[in-house]
Short mmCIF file of N, CA and C in Angstrom, two decimals:
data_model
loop_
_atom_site.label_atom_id
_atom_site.label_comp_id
_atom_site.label_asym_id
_atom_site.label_seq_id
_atom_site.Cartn_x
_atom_site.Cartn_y
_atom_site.Cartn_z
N UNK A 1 104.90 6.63 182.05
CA UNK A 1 105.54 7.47 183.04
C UNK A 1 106.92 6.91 183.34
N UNK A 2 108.03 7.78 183.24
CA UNK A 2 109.39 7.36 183.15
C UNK A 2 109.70 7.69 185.25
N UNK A 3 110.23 6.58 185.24
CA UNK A 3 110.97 6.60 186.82
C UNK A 3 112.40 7.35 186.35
N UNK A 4 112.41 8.05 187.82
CA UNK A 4 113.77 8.84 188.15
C UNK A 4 113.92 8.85 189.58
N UNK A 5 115.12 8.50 189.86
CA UNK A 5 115.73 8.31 191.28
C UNK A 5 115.92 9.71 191.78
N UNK A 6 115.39 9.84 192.67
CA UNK A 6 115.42 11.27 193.64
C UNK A 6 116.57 11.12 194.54
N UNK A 7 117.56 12.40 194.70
CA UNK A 7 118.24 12.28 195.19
C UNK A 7 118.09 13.11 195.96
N UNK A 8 117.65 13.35 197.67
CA UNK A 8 117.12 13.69 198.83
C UNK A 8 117.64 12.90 199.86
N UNK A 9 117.68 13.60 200.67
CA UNK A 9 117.84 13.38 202.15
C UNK A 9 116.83 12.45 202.37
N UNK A 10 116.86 11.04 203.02
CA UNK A 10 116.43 10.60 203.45
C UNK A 10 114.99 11.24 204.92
N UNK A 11 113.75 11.09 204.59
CA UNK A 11 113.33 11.78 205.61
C UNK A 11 112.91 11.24 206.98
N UNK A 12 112.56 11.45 207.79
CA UNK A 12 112.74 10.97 208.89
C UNK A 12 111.93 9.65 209.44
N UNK A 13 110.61 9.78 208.47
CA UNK A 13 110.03 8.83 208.73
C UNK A 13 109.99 7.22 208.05
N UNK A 14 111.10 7.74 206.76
CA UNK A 14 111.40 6.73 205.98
C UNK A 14 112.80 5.95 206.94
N UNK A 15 112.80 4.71 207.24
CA UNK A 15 113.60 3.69 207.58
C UNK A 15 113.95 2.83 206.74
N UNK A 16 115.44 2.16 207.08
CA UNK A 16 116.73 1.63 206.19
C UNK A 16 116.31 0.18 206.95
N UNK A 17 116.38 -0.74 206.54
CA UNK A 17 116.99 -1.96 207.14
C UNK A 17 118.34 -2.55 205.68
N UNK A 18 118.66 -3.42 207.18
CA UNK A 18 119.68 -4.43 206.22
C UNK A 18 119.45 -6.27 206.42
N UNK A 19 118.82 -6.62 205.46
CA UNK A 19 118.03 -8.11 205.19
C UNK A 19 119.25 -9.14 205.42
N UNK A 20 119.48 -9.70 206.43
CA UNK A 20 120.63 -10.75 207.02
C UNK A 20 119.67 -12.29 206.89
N UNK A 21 120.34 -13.26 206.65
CA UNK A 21 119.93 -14.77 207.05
C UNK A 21 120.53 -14.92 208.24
N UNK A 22 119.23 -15.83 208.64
CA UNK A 22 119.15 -16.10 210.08
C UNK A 22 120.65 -16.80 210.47
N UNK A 23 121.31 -17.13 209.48
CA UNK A 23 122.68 -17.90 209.37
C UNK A 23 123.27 -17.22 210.57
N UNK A 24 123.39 -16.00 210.25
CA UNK A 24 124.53 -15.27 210.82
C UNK A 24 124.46 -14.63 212.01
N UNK A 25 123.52 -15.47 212.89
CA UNK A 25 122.94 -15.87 214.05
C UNK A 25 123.68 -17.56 214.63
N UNK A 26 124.32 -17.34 215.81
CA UNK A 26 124.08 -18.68 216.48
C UNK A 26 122.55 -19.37 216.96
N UNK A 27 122.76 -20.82 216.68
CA UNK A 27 121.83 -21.38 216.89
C UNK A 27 120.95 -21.01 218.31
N UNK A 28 122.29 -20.95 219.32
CA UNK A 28 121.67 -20.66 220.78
C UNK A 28 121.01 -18.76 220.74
N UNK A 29 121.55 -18.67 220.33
CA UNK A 29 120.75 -16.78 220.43
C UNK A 29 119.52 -16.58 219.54
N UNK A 30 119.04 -17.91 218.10
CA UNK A 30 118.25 -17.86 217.68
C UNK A 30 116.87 -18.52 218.64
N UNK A 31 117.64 -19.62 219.62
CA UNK A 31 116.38 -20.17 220.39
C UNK A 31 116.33 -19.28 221.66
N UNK A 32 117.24 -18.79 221.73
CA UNK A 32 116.92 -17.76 222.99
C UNK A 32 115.88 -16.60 222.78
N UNK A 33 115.77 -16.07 221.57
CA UNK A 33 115.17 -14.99 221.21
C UNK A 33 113.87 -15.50 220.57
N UNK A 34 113.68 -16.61 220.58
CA UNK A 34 112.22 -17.52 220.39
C UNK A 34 111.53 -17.90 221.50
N UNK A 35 112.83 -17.81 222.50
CA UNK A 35 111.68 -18.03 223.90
C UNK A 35 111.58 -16.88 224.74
N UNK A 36 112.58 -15.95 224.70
CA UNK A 36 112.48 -15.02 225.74
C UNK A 36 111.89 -13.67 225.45
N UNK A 37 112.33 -13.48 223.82
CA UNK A 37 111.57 -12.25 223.09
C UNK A 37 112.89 -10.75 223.71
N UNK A 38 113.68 -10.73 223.89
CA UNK A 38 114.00 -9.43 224.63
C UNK A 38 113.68 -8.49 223.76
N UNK A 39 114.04 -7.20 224.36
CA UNK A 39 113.90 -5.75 224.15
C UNK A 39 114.59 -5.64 223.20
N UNK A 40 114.08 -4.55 222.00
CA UNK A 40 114.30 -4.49 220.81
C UNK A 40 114.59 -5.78 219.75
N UNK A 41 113.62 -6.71 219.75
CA UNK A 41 113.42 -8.48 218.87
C UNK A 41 112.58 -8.31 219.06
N UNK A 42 112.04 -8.56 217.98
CA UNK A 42 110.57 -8.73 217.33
C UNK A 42 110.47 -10.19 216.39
N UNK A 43 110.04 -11.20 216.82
CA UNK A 43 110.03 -12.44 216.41
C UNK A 43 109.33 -12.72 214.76
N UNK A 44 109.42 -12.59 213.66
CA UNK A 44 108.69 -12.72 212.64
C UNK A 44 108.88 -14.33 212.19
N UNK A 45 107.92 -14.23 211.12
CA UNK A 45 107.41 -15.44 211.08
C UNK A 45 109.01 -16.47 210.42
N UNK A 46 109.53 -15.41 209.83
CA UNK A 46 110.76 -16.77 209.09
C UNK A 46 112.14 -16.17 209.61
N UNK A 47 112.32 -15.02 211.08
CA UNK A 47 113.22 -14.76 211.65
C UNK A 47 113.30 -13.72 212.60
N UNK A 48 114.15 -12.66 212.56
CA UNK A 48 114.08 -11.77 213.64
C UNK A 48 113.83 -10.13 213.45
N UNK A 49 113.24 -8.85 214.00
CA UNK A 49 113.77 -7.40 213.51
C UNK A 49 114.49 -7.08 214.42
N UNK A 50 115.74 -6.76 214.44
CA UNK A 50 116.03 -6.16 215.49
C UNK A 50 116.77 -4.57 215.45
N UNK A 51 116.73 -3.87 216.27
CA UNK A 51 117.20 -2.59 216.40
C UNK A 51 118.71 -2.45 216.30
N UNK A 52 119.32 -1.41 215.16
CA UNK A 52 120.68 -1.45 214.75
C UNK A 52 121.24 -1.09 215.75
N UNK A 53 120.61 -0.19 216.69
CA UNK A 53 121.78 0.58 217.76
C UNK A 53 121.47 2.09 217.91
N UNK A 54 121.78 2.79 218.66
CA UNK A 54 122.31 4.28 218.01
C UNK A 54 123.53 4.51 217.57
N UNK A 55 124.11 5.39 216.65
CA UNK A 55 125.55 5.51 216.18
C UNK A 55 126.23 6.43 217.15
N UNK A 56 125.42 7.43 217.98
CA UNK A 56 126.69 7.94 218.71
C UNK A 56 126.64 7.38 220.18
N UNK A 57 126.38 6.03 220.47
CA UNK A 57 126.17 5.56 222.07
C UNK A 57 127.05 4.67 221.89
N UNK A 58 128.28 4.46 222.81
CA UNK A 58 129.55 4.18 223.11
C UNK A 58 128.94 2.85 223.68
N UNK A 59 127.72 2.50 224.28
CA UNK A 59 126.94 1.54 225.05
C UNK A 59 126.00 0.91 224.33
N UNK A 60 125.33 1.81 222.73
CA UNK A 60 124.62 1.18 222.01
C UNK A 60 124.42 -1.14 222.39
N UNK A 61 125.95 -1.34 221.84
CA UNK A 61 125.94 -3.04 221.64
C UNK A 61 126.19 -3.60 222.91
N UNK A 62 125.89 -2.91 224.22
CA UNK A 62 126.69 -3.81 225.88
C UNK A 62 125.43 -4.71 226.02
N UNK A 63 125.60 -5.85 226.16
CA UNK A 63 124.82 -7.35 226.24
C UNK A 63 124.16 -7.78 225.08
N UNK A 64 124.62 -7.40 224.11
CA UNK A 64 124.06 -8.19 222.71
C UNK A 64 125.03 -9.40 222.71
N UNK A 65 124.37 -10.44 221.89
CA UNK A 65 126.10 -11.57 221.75
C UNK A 65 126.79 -11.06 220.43
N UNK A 66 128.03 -11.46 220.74
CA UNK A 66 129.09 -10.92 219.89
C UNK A 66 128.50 -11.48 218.71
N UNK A 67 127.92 -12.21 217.83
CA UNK A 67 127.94 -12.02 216.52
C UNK A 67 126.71 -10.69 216.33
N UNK A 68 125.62 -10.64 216.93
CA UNK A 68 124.85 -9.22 216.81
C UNK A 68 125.98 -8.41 216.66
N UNK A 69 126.66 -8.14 217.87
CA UNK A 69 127.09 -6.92 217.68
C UNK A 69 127.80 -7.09 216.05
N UNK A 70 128.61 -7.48 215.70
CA UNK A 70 129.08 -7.60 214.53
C UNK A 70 127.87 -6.96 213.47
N UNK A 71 126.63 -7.71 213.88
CA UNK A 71 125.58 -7.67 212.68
C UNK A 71 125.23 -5.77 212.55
N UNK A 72 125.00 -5.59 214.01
CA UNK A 72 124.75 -4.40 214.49
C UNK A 72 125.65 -3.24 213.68
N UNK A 73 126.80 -3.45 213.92
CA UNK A 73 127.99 -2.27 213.74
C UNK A 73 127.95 -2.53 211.72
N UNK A 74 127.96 -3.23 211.34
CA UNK A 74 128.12 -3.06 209.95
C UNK A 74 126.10 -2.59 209.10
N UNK A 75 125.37 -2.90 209.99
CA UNK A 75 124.04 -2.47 209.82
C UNK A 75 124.01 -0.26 209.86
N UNK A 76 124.97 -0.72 211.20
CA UNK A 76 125.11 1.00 211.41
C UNK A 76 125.72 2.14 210.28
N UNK A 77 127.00 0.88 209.78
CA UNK A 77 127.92 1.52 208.50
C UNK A 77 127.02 1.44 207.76
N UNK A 78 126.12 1.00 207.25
CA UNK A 78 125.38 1.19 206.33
C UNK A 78 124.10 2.38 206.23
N UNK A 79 124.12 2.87 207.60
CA UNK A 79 122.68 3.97 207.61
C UNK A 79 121.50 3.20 207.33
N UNK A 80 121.66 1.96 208.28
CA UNK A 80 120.18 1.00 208.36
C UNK A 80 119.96 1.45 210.05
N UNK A 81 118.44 1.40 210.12
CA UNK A 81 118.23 1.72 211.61
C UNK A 81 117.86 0.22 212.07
N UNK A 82 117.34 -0.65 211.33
CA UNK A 82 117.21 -2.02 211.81
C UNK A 82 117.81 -3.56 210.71
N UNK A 83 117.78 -3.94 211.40
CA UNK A 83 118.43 -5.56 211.14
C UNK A 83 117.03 -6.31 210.88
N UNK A 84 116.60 -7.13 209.60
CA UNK A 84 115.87 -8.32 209.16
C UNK A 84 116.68 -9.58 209.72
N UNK A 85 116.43 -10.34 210.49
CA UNK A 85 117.31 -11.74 210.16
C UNK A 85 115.99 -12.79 209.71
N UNK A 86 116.38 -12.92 208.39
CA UNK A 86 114.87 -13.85 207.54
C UNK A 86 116.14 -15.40 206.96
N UNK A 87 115.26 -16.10 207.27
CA UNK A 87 115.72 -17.55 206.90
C UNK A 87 115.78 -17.59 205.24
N UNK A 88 115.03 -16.76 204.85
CA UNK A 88 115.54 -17.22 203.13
C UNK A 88 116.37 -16.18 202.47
N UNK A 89 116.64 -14.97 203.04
CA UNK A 89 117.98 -14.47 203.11
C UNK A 89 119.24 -14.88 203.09
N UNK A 90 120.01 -14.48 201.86
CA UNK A 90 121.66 -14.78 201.25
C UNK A 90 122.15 -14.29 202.89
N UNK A 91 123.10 -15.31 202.99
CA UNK A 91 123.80 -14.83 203.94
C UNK A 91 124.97 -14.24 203.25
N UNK A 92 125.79 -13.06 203.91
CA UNK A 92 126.93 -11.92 203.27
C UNK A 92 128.20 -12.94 203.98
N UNK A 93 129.35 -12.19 203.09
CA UNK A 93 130.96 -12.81 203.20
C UNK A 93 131.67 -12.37 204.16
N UNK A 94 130.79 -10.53 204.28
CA UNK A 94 131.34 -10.01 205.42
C UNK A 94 131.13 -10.31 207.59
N UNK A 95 130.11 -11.18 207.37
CA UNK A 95 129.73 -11.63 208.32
C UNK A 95 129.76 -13.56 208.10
N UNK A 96 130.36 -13.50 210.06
CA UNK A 96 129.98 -15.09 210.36
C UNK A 96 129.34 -15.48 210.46
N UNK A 97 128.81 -16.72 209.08
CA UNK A 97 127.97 -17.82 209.25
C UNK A 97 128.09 -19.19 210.58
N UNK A 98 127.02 -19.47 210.72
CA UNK A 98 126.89 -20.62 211.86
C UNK A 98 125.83 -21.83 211.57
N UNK A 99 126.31 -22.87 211.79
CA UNK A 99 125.10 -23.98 211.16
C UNK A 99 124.58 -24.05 212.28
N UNK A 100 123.11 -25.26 211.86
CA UNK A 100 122.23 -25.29 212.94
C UNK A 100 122.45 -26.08 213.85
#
């Protein structure tokens, strides 16, 4: 059986992420979100899920820390609805890395 890429509209129940290393996270927002858990973080075992945003809310990123938002807004350019941050994840060129 030969594979062929379907070219369709994404449907509604199918979701995008974009797979980040935990890199591109400060150290302090990685232990913050290990102890406090906020709204939209979901703690997995080798990093974080978190929610891209909505694209038309002007308020989507107000109290994220500035490197999220960064992570956030280029997650959004991409038509990902959520963010992976996994520790054995390449960290990208287009985003700031941070050591531990």
């Amino acid at each position: 059986m030969s594979s062929t890429a379907i070219s369709a509209p994404r449907p509604r129940h199918v979701r995008q992420f974009l797979d980040l290393s935990t890199a591109h996270l400060t150290p302090h927002t990685r232990e913050d979100w290990a102890l406090s858990q906020p709204t939209h973080v979901h703690e997995t075992t080798y990093g974080f899920l978190v929610w891209a945003g909505d694209q038309d809310d002007s308020t989507t990123d107000d109290g994220w820390p500035t490197e999220v938002v960064e992570c956030r807004r280029l997650a959004r350019s991409l038509s990902c609805d959520y963010l992976m941050f996994d520790s054995d994840a390449d960290a990208i060129d287009e985003l700031e890395t941070f050591d531990d």
